[in-house]
Coordinates of N, CA and C and ligand atoms in Angstrom, one line a residue:
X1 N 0.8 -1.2 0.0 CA 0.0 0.0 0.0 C 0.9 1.2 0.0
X2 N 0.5 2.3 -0.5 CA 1.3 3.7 -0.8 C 0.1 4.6 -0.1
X3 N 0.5 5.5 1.1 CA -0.2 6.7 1.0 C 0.0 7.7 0.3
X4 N -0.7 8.7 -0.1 CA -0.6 10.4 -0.6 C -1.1 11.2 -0.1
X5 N 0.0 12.5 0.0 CA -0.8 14.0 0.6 C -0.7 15.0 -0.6
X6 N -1.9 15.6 -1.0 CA -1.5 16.3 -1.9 C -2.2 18.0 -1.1
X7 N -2.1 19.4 -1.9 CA -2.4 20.3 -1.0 C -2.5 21.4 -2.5
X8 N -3.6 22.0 -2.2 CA -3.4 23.3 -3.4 C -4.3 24.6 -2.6
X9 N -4.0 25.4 -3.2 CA -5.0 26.9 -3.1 C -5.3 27.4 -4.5
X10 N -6.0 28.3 -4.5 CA -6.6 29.6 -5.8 C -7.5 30.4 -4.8
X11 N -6.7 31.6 -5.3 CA -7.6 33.2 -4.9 C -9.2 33.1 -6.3
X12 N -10.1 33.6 -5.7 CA -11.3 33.9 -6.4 C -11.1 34.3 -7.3
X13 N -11.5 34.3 -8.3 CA -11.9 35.5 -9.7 C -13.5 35.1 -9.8
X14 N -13.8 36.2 -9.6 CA -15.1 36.4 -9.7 C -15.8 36.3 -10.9
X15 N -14.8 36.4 -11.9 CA -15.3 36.6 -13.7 C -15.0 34.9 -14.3
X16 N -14.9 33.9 -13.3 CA -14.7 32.8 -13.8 C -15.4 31.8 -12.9
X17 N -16.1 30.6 -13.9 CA -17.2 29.9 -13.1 C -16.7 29.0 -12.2
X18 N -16.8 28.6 -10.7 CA -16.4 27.6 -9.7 C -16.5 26.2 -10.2
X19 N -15.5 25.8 -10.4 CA -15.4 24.0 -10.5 C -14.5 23.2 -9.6
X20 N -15.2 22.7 -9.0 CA -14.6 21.8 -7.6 C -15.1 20.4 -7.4
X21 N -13.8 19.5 -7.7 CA -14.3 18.1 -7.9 C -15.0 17.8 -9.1
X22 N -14.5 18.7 -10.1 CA -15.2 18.4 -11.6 C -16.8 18.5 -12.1
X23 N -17.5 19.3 -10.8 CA -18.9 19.8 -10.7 C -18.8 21.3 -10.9
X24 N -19.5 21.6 -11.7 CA -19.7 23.4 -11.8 C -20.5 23.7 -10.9
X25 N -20.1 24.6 -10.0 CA -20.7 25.0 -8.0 C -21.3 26.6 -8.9
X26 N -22.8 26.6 -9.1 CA -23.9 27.7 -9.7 C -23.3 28.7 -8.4
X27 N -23.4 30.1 -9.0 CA -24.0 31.1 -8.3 C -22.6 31.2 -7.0
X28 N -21.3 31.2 -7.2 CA -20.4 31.3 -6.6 C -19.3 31.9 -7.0
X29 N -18.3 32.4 -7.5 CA -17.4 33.3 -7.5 C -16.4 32.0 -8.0
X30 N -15.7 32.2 -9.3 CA -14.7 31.2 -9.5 C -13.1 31.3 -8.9
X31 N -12.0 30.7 -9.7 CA -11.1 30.3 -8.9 C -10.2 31.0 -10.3
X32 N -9.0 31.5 -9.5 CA -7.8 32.5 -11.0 C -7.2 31.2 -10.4
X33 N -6.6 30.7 -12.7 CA -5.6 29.9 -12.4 C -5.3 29.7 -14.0
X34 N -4.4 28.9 -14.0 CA -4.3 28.4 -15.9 C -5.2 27.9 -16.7
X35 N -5.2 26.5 -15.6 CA -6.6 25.7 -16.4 C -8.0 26.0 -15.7
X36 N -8.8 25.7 -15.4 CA -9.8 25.7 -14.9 C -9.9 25.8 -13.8
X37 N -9.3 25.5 -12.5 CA -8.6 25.8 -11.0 C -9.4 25.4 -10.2
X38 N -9.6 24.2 -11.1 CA -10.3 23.3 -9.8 C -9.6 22.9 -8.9
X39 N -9.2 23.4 -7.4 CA -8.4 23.3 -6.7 C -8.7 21.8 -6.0
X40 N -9.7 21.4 -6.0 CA -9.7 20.2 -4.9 C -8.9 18.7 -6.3
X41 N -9.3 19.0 -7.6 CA -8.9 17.8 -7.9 C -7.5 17.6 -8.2
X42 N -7.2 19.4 -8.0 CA -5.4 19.4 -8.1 C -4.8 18.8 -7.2
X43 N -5.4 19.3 -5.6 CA -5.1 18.4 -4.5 C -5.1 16.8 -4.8
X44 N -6.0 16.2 -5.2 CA -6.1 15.0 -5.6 C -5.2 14.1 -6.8
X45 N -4.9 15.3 -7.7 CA -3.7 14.3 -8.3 C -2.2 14.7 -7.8
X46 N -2.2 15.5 -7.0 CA -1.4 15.5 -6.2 C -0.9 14.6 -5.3
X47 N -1.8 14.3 -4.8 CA -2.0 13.1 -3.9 C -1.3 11.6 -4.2
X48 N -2.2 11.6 -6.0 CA -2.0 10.5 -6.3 C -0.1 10.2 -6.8
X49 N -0.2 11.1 -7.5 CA 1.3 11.3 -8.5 C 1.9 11.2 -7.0
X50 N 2.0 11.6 -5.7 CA 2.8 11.7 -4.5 C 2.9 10.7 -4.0
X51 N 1.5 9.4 -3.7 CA 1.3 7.9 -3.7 C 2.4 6.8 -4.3
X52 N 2.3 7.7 -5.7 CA 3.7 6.8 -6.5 C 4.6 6.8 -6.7
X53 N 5.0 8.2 -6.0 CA 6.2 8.9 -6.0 C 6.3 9.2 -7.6
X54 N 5.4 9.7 -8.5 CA 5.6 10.2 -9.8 C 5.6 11.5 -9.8
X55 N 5.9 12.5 -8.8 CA 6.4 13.8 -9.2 C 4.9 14.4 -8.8
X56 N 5.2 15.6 -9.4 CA 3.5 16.4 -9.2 C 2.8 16.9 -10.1
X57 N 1.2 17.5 -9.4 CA 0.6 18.4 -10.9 C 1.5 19.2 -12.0
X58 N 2.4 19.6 -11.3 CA 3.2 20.7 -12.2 C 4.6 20.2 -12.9
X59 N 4.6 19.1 -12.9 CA 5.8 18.6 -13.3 C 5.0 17.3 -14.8
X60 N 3.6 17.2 -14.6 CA 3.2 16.6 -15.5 C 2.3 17.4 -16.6
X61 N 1.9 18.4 -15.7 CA 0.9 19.7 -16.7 C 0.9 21.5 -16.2
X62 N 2.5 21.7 -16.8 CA 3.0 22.6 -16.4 C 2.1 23.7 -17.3
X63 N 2.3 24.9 -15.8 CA 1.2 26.0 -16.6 C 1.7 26.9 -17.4
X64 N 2.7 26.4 -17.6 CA 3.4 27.2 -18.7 C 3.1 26.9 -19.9
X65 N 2.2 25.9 -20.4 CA 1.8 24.9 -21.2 C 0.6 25.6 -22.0
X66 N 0.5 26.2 -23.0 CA -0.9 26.6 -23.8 C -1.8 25.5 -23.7
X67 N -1.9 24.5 -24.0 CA -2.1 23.3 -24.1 C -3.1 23.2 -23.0
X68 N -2.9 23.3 -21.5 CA -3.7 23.7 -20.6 C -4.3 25.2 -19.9
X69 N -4.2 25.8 -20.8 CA -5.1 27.0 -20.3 C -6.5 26.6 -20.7
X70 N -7.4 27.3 -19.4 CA -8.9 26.5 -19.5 C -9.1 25.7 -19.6
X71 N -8.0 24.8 -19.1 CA -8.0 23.1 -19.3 C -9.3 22.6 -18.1
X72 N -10.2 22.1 -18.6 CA -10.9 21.1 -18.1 C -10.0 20.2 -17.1
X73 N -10.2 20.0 -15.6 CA -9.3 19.9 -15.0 C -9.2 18.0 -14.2
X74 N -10.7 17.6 -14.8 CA -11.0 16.3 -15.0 C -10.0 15.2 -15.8
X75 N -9.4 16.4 -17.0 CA -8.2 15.2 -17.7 C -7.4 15.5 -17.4
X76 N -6.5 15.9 -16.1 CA -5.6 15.8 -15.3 C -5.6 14.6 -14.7
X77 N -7.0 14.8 -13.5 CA -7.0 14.0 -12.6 C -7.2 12.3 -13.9
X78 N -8.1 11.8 -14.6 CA -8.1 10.8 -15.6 C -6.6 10.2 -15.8
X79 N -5.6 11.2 -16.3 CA -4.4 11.5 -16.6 C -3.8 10.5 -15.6
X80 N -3.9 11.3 -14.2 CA -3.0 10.5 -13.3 C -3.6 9.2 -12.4
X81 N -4.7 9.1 -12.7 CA -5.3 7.9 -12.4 C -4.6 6.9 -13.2
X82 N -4.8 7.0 -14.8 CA -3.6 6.1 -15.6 C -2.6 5.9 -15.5
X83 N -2.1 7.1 -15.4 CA 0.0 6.9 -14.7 C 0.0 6.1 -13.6
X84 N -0.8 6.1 -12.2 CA -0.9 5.3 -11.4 C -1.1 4.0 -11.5
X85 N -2.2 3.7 -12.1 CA -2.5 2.4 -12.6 C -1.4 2.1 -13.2
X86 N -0.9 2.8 -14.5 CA 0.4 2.2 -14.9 C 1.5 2.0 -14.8
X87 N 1.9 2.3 -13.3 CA 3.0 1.9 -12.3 C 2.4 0.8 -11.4
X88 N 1.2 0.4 -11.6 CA 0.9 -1.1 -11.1 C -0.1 -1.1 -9.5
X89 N -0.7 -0.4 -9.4 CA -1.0 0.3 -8.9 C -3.2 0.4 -9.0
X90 N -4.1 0.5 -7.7 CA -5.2 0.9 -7.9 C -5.8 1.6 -6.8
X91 N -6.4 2.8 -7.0 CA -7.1 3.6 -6.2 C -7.5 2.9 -4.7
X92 N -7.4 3.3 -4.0 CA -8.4 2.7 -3.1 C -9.5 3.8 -1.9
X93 N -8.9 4.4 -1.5 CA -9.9 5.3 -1.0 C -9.3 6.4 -1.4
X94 N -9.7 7.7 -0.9 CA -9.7 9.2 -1.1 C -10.4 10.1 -0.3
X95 N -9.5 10.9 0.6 CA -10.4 12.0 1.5 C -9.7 13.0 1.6
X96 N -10.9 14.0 1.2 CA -10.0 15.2 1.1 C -10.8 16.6 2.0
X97 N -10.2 17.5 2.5 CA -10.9 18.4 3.3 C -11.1 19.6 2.4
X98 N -11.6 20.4 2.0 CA -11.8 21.9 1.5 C -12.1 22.9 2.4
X99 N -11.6 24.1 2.3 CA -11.7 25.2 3.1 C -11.5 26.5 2.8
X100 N -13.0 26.9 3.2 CA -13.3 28.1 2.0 C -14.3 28.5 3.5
X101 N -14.6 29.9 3.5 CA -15.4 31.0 3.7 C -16.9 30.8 3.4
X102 N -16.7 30.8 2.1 CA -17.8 30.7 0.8 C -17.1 30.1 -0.4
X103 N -18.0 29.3 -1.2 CA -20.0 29.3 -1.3 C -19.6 27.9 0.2
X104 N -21.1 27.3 0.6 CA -21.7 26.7 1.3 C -21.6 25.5 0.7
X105 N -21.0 24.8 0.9 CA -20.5 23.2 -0.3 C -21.3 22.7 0.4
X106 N -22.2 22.0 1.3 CA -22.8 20.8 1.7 C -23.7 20.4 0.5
X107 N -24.3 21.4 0.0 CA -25.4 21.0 -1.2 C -25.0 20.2 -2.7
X108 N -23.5 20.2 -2.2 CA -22.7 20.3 -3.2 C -22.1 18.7 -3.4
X109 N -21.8 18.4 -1.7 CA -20.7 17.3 -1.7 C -20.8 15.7 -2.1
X110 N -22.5 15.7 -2.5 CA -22.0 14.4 -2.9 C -22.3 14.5 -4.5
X111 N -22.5 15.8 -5.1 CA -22.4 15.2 -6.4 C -21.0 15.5 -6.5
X112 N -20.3 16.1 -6.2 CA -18.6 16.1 -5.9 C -18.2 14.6 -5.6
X113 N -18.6 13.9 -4.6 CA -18.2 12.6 -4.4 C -18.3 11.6 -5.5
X114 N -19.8 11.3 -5.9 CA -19.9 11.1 -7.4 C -19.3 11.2 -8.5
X115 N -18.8 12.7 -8.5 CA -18.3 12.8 -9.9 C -16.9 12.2 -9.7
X116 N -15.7 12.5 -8.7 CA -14.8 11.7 -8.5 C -14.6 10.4 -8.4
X117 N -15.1 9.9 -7.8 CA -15.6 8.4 -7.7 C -15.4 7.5 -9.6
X118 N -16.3 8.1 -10.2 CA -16.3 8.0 -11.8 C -14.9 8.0 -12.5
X119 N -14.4 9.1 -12.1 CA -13.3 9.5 -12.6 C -12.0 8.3 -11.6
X120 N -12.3 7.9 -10.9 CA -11.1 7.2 -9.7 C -11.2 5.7 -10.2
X121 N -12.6 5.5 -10.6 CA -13.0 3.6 -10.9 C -12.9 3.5 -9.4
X122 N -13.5 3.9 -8.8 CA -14.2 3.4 -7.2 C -15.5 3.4 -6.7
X123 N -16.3 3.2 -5.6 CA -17.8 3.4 -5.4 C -17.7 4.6 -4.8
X124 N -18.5 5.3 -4.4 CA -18.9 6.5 -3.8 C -18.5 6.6 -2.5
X125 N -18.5 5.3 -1.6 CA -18.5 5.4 -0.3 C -16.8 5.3 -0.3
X126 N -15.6 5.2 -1.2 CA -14.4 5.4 -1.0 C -14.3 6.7 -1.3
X127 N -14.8 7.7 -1.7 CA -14.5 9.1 -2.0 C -14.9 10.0 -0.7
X128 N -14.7 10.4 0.2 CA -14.6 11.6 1.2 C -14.2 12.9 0.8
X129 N -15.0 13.9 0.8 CA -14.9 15.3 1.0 C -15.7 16.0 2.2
X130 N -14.8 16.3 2.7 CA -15.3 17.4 3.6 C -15.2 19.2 3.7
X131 N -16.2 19.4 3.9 CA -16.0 21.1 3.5 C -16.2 21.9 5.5
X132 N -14.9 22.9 5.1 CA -15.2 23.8 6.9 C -14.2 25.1 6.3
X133 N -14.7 26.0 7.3 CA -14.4 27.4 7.3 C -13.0 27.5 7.7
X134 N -12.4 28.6 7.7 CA -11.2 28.5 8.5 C -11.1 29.7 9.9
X135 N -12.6 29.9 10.2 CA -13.2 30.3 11.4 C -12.4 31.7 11.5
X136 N -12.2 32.6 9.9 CA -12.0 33.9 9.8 C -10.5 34.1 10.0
X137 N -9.9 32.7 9.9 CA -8.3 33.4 9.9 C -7.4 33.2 8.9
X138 N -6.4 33.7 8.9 CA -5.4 34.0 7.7 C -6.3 34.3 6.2
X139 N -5.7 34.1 5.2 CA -6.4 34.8 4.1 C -7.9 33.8 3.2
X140 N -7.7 32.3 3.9 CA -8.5 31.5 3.6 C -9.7 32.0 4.9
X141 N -9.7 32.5 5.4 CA -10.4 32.8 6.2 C -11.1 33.9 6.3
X142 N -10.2 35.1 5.4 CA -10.8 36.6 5.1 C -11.8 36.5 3.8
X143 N -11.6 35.0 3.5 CA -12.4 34.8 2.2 C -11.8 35.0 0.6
X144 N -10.5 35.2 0.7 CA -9.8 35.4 -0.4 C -9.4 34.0 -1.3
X145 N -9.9 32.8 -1.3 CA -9.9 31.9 -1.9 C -10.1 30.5 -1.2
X146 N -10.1 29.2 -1.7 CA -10.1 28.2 -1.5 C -8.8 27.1 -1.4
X147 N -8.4 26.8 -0.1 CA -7.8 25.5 -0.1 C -8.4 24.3 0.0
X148 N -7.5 23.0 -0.2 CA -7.5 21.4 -0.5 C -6.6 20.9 0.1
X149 N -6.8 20.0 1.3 CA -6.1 19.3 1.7 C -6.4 17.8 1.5
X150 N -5.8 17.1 0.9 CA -6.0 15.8 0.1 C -4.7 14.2 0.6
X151 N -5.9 13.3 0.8 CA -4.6 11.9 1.4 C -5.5 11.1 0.2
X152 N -4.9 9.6 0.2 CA -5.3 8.9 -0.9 C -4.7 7.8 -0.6
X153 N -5.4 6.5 -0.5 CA -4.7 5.3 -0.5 C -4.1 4.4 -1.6
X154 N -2.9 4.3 -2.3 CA -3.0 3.1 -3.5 C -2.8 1.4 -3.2
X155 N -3.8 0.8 -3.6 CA -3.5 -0.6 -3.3 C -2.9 -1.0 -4.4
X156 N -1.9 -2.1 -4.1 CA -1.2 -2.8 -5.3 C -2.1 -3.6 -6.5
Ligands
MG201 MG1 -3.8 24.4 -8.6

């Protein structure tokens, strides 16, 4: 068995739509970044690529890359599902925490669990997300963006 920690942030942009866990989150303030800035499933192939010791998001889909601007952030995570699998390797669970101010994720989290789940080749009840405030401190806390904190199990 291999654990992974993976870990990301993005400041808001307001002029760009919220995608977290591969679900577009309506009526929320989006995330500034290259590709699409879905911060939790960056955390997540973070996690995984760290599991295998295959290096990181940015060493496989660097944002220096045209190639990924407005990248749909689902064929990342796809992406490193494969590389993992093809170092011999299968998903086994996944939990990850999010922490944001705003929007109000509960309404949110199990089609977030769902949609990952799909994307992992796992059932639903191996995918964990949890969403909490950061009870108004540091800048995730003044509301200036969203972090991911992300673990991941690979079984042989
Ligand atoms: Mg990121």
């Amino acid at each position: 068995m291999r654990i992974g920690f993976g870990y990301d942030s993005h400041v808001f942009d307001a002029g760009r739509p919220l995608r977290l866990g591969g679900v577009t989150i309506p009526d929320a303030p989006g995330l500034r970044g290259h590709s699409d800035a879905d911060v939790l499933i960056h955390a997540l192939v973070d996690a995984l690529y760290g599991a295998a010791a295959l290096g990181d998001i940015g060493s496989h889909f660097p944002d220096s890359d045209p190639r990924w601007a407005n990248a749909d952030s689902t064929l990342f995570l796809r992406t490193a599902v494969a590389d993992v699998r093809a170092a011999g390797y299968e998903v086994g669970n996944v939990d990850a925490t999010v922490i944001c101010e705003r929007p109000k994720l509960r309404p949110h989290i199990d089609a977030i669990r769902a949609r990952l789940a799909e994307e992992l080749g796992v059932s639903v009840s191996s995918v964990s997300v949890k969403a909490k405030t950061n009870e108004g401190m540091d800048a995730v806390g003044e509301g200036k963006g969203i972090a991911v904190h992300c673990v991941t199990l690979l079984l042989p």
